[in-house]
Short mmCIF file of C-alpha atoms in Angstrom, two decimals:
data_model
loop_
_atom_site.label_atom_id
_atom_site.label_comp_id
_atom_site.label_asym_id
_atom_site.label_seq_id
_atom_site.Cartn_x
_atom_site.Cartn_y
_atom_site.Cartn_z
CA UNK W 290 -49.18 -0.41 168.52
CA UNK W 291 -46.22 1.47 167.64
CA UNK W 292 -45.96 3.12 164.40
CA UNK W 293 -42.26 3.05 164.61
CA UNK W 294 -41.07 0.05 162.22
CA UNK W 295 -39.79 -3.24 164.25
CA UNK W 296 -35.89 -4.01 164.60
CA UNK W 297 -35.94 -6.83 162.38
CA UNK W 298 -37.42 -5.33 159.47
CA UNK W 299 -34.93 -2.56 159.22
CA UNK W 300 -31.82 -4.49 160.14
CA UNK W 301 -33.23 -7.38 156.95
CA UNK W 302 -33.39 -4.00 154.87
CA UNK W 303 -29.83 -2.75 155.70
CA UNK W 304 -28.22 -6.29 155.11
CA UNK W 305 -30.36 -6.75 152.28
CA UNK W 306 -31.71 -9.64 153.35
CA UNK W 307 -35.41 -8.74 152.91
CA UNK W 308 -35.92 -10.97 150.00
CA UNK W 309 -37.37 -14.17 151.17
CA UNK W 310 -35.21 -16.36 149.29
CA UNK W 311 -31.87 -14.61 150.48
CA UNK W 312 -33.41 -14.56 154.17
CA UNK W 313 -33.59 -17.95 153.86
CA UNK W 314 -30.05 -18.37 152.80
CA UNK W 315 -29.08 -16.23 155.65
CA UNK W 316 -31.45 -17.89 158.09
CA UNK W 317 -30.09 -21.36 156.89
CA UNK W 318 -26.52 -20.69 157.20
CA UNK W 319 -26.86 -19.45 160.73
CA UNK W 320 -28.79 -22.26 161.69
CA UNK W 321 -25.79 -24.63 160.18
CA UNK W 322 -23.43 -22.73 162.74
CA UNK W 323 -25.79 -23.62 165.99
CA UNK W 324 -27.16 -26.94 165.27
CA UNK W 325 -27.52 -28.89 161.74
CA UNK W 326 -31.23 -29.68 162.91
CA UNK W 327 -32.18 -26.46 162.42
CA UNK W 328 -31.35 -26.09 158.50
CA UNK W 329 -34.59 -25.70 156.56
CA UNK W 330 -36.66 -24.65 159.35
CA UNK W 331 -37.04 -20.91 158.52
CA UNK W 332 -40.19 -19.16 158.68
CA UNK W 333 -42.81 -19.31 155.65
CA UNK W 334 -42.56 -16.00 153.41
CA UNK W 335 -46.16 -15.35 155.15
CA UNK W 336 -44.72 -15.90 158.58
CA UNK W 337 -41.72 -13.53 157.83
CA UNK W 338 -44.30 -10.99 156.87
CA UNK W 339 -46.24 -11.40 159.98
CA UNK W 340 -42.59 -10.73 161.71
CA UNK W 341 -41.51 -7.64 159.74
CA UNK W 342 -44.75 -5.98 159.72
CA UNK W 343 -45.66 -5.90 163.66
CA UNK W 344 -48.35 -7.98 164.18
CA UNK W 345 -46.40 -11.11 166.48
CA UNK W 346 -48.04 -11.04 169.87
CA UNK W 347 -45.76 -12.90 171.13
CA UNK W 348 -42.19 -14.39 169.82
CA UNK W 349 -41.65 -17.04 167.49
CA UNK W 350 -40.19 -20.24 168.65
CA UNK W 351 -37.37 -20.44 170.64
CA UNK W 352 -35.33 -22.06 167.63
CA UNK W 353 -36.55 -19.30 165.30
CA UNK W 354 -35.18 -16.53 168.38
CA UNK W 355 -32.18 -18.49 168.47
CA UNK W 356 -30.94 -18.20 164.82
CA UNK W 357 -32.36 -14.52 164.41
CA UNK W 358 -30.26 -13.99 167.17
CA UNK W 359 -26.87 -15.36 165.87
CA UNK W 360 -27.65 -13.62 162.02
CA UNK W 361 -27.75 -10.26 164.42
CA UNK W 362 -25.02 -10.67 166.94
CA UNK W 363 -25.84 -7.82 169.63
CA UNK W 364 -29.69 -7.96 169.63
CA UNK W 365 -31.77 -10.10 171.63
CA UNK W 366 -35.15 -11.29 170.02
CA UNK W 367 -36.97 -9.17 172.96
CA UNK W 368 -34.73 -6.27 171.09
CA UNK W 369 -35.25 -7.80 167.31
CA UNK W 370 -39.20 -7.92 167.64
CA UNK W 371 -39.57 -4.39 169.24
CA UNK W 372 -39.18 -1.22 168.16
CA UNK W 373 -35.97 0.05 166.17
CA UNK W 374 -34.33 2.51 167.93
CA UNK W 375 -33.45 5.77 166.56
CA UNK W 376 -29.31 5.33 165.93
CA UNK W 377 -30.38 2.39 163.80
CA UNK W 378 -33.45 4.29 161.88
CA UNK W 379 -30.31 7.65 161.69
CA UNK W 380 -27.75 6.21 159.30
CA UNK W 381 -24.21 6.49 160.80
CA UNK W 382 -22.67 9.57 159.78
CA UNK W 383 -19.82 8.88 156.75
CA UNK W 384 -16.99 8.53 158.78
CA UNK W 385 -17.98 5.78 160.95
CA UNK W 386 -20.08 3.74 158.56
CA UNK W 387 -19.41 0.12 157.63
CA UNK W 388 -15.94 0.92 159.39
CA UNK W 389 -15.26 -3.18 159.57
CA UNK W 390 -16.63 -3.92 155.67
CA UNK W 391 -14.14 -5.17 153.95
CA UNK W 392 -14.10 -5.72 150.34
CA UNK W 393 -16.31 -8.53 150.99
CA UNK W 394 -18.76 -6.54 152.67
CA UNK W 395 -21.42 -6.34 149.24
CA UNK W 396 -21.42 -10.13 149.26
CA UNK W 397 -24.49 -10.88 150.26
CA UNK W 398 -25.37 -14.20 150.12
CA UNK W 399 -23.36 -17.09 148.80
CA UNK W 400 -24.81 -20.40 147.22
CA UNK W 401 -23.23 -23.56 146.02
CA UNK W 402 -25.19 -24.08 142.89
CA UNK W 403 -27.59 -21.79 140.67
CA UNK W 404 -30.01 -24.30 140.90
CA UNK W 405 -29.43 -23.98 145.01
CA UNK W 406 -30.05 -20.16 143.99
CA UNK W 407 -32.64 -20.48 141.96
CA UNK W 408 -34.24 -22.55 143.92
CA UNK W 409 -33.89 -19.65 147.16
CA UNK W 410 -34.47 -16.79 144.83
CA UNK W 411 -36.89 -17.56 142.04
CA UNK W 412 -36.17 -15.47 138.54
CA UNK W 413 -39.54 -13.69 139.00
CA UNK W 414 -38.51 -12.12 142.56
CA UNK W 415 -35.44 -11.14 141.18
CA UNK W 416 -36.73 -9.64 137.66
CA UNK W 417 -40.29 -8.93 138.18
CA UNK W 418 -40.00 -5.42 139.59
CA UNK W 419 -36.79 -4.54 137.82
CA UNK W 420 -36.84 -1.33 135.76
CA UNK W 421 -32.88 -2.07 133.95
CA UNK W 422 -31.78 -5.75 133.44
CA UNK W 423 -27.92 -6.15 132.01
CA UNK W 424 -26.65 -9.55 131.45
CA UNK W 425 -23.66 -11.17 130.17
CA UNK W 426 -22.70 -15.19 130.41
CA UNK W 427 -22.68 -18.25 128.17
CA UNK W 428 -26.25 -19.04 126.79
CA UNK W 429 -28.61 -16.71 129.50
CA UNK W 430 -30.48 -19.55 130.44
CA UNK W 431 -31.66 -17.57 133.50
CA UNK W 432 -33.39 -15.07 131.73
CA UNK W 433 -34.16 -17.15 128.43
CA UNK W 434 -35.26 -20.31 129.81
CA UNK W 435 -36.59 -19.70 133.27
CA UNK W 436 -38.42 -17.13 133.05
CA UNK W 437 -41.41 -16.93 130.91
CA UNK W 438 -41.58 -15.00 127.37
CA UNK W 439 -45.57 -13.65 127.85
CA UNK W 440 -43.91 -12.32 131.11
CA UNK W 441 -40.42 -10.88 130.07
CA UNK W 442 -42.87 -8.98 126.90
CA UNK W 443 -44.68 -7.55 129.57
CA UNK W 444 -41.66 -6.07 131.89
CA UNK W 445 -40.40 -4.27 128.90
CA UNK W 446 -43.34 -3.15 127.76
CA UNK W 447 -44.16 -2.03 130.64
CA UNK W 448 -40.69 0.16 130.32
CA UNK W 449 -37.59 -2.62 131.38
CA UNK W 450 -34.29 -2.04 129.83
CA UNK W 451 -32.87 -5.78 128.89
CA UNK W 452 -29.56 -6.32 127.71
CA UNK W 453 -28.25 -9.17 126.74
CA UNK W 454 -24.31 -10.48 126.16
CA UNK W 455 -24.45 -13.95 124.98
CA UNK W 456 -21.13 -15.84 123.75
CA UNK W 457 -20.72 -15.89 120.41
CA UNK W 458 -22.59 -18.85 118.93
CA UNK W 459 -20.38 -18.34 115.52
CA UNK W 460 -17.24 -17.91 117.27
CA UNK W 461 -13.98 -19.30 118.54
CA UNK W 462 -14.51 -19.30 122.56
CA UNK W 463 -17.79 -21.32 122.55
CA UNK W 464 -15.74 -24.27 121.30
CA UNK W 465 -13.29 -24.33 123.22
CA UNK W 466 -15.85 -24.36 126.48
CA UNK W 467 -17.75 -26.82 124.85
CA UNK W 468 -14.03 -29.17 124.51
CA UNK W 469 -13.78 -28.01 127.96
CA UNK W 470 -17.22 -29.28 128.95
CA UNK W 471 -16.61 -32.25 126.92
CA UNK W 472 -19.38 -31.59 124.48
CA UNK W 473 -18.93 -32.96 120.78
CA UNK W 474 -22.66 -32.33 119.57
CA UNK W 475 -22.68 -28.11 119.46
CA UNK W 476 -24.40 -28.73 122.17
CA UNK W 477 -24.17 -24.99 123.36
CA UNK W 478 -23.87 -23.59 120.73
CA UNK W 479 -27.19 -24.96 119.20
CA UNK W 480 -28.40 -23.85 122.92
CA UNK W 481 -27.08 -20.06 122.55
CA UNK W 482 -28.31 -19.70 119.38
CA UNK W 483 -31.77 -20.53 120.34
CA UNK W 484 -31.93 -18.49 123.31
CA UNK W 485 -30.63 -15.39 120.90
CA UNK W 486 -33.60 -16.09 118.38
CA UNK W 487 -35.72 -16.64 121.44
CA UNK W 488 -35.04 -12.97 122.64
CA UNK W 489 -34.58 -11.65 119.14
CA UNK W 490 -38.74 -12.76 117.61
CA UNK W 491 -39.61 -11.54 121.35
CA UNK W 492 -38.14 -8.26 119.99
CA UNK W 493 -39.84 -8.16 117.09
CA UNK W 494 -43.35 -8.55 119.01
CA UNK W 495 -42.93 -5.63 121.02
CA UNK W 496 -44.63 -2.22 119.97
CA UNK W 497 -42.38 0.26 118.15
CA UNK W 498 -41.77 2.95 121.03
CA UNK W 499 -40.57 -0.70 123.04
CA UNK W 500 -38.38 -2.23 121.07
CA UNK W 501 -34.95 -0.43 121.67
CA UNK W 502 -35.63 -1.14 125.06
CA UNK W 503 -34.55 -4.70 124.32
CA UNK W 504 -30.54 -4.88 123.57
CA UNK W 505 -28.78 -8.35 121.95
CA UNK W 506 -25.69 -9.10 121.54
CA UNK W 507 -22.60 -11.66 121.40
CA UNK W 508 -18.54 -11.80 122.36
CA UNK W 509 -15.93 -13.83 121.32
CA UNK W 510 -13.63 -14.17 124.28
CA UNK W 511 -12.75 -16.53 126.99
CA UNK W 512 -15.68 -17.41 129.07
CA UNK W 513 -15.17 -16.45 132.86
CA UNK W 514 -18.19 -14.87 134.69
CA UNK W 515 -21.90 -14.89 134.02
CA UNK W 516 -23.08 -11.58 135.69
CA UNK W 517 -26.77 -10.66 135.88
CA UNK W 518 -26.99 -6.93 137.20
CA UNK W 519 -30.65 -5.48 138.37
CA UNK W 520 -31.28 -1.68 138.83
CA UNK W 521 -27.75 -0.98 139.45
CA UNK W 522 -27.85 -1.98 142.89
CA UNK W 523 -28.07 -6.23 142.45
CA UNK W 524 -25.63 -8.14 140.82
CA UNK W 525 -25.95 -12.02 140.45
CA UNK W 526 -22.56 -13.73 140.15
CA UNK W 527 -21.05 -17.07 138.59
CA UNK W 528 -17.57 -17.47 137.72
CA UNK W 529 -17.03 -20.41 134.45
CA UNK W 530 -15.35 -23.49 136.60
CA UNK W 531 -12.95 -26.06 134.31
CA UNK W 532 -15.38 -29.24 133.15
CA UNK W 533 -19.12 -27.83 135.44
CA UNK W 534 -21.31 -26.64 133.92
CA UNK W 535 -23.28 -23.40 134.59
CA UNK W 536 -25.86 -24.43 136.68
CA UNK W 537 -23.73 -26.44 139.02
CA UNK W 538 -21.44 -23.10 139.39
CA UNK W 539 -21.48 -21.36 142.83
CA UNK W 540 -23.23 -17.97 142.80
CA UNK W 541 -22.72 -14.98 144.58
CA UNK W 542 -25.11 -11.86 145.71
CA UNK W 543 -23.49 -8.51 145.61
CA UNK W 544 -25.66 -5.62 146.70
CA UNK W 545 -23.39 -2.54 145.95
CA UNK W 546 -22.41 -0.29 148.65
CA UNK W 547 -22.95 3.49 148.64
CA UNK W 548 -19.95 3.65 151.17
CA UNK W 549 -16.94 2.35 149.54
CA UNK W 550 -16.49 0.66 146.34
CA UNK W 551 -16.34 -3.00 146.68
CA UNK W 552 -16.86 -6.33 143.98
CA UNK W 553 -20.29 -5.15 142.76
CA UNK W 554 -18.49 -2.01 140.84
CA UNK W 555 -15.46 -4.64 139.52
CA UNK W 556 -18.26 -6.59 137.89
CA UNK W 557 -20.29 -4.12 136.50
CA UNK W 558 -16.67 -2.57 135.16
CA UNK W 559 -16.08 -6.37 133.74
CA UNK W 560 -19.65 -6.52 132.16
CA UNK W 561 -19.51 -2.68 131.00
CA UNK W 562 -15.99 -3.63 129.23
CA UNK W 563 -17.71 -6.41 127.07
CA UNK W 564 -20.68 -4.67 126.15
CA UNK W 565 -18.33 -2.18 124.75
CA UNK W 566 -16.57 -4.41 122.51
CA UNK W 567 -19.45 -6.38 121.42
CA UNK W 568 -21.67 -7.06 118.38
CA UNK W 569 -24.92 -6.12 118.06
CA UNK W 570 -27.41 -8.96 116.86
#
């Protein structure tokens, strides 16, 4: 066998598709293109493995070559399952890389629904591993809610920066999204401010030399974008739509681009911006 890495693996690297829940994303919208059937009928996480790492002795099914072929116009699945070839391994020299990305070109992967993401892309694939965490939005029900307190103690005291940007549960903007969402219990606010406290005895758990490593915080301006950014390189995107609540939002993957600056570096600017003018809890 080879010990030059297959096609596939690199090409899922370099459109950051490699994890499984955006693959599948990526798989199922190529799929929708060809032939409705063929939504949901991706490859296992262990099967994708067992394709990345080299050990196929033969190709997958037809259907599976099919929609691997149309996510990677140009390659066959002969191509795909063999060998990478060197110009791919050799990244393009600066003048002719990405030369068709647009400012699009860090989306990627799109979803209708954080629940639809959440759902591809569990919180503990996307935080697990993550050495900085910076998050701003409404109540951070991603990070406070669906993902486990034993577990988020551990990640920072393991050394994880977390900051958190939560809308002011004291101020003006939270009511008016809650007349917007048609709420006339405090319904977020009560939720914000318990997801604050949440964070904030979490923080007072930790050891000593851990405990600046966990940031809080609130803002008291209109409510447009929930942005989750991971190791300065992953950025999880929901823009505030009139009357929906968060979790029926659409959300966007941006992976940011070493090439040219793209939406990735506008939200981090957007999310930098409010930290800045925030209020430490």
């Amino acid at each position: 066998m080879s010990s030059r890495p297959i096609l596939l693996q690199i090409l899922l690297r370099q459109r950051h598709w490699h994890r499984y829940g955006l693959f599948r994303a990526a798989y199922d919208e190529a799929a929708r293109r060809i032939d409705r059937g063929l939504v949901g009928t991706a490859p296992s996480r262990a099967q994708l493995h067992r394709w990345t790492s080299g050990e196929l002795k033969r190709l997958p099914y037809t259907d599976h070559c099919r929609v691997l072929e149309h996510m990677f116009p140009g390659w066959t699945a002969d191509q795909l399952f063999g060998p990478c070839p060197d110009d791919v391994l050799t990244p393009p020299a600066p003048a002719d890389a990405h030369r068709d990305d647009g400012p699009m070109a860090d989306v990627v992967a799109v979803f209708p629904t954080r629940a639809d993401f959440t759902g591809a892309v569990p919180p503990h694939d996307l935080f697990d591993a993550a050495a900085d965490i910076r998050a701003v939005g409404l109540s951070l029900n991603l990070i406070c809610q669906q993902y486990p307190d034993q577990r988020l103690h551990g990640l920072i005291e393991r050394g994880t920066t977390l900051r958190c940007l939560f809308l002011d549960p004291d101020g003006e903007a939270i009511r008016a999204r809650e007349r917007e969402e048609g709420y006339t219990d405090r319904h977020l606010t009560t939720l914000t401010r318990l997801n604050i406290e949440v964070l904030a005895r979490l923080r007072a758990r930790l050891p000593d030399a851990a405990r600046d490593r966990l940031s809080i915080a609130v803002y008291d301006e209109t409510l447009r974008f929930g942005i989750v950014l991971v190791d300065d390189s992953t950025c999880v995107l929901q823009p505030y739509l009139p009357q929906a609540r968060g979790v029926d939002s659409p959300t966007f993957v941006l992976h940011r681009s070493s090439e040219r600056p793209g939406l990735y570096n506008t939200f981090e600017r957007i999310y930098t911006e409010l930290w800045e003018r925030s209020r430490p809890v």
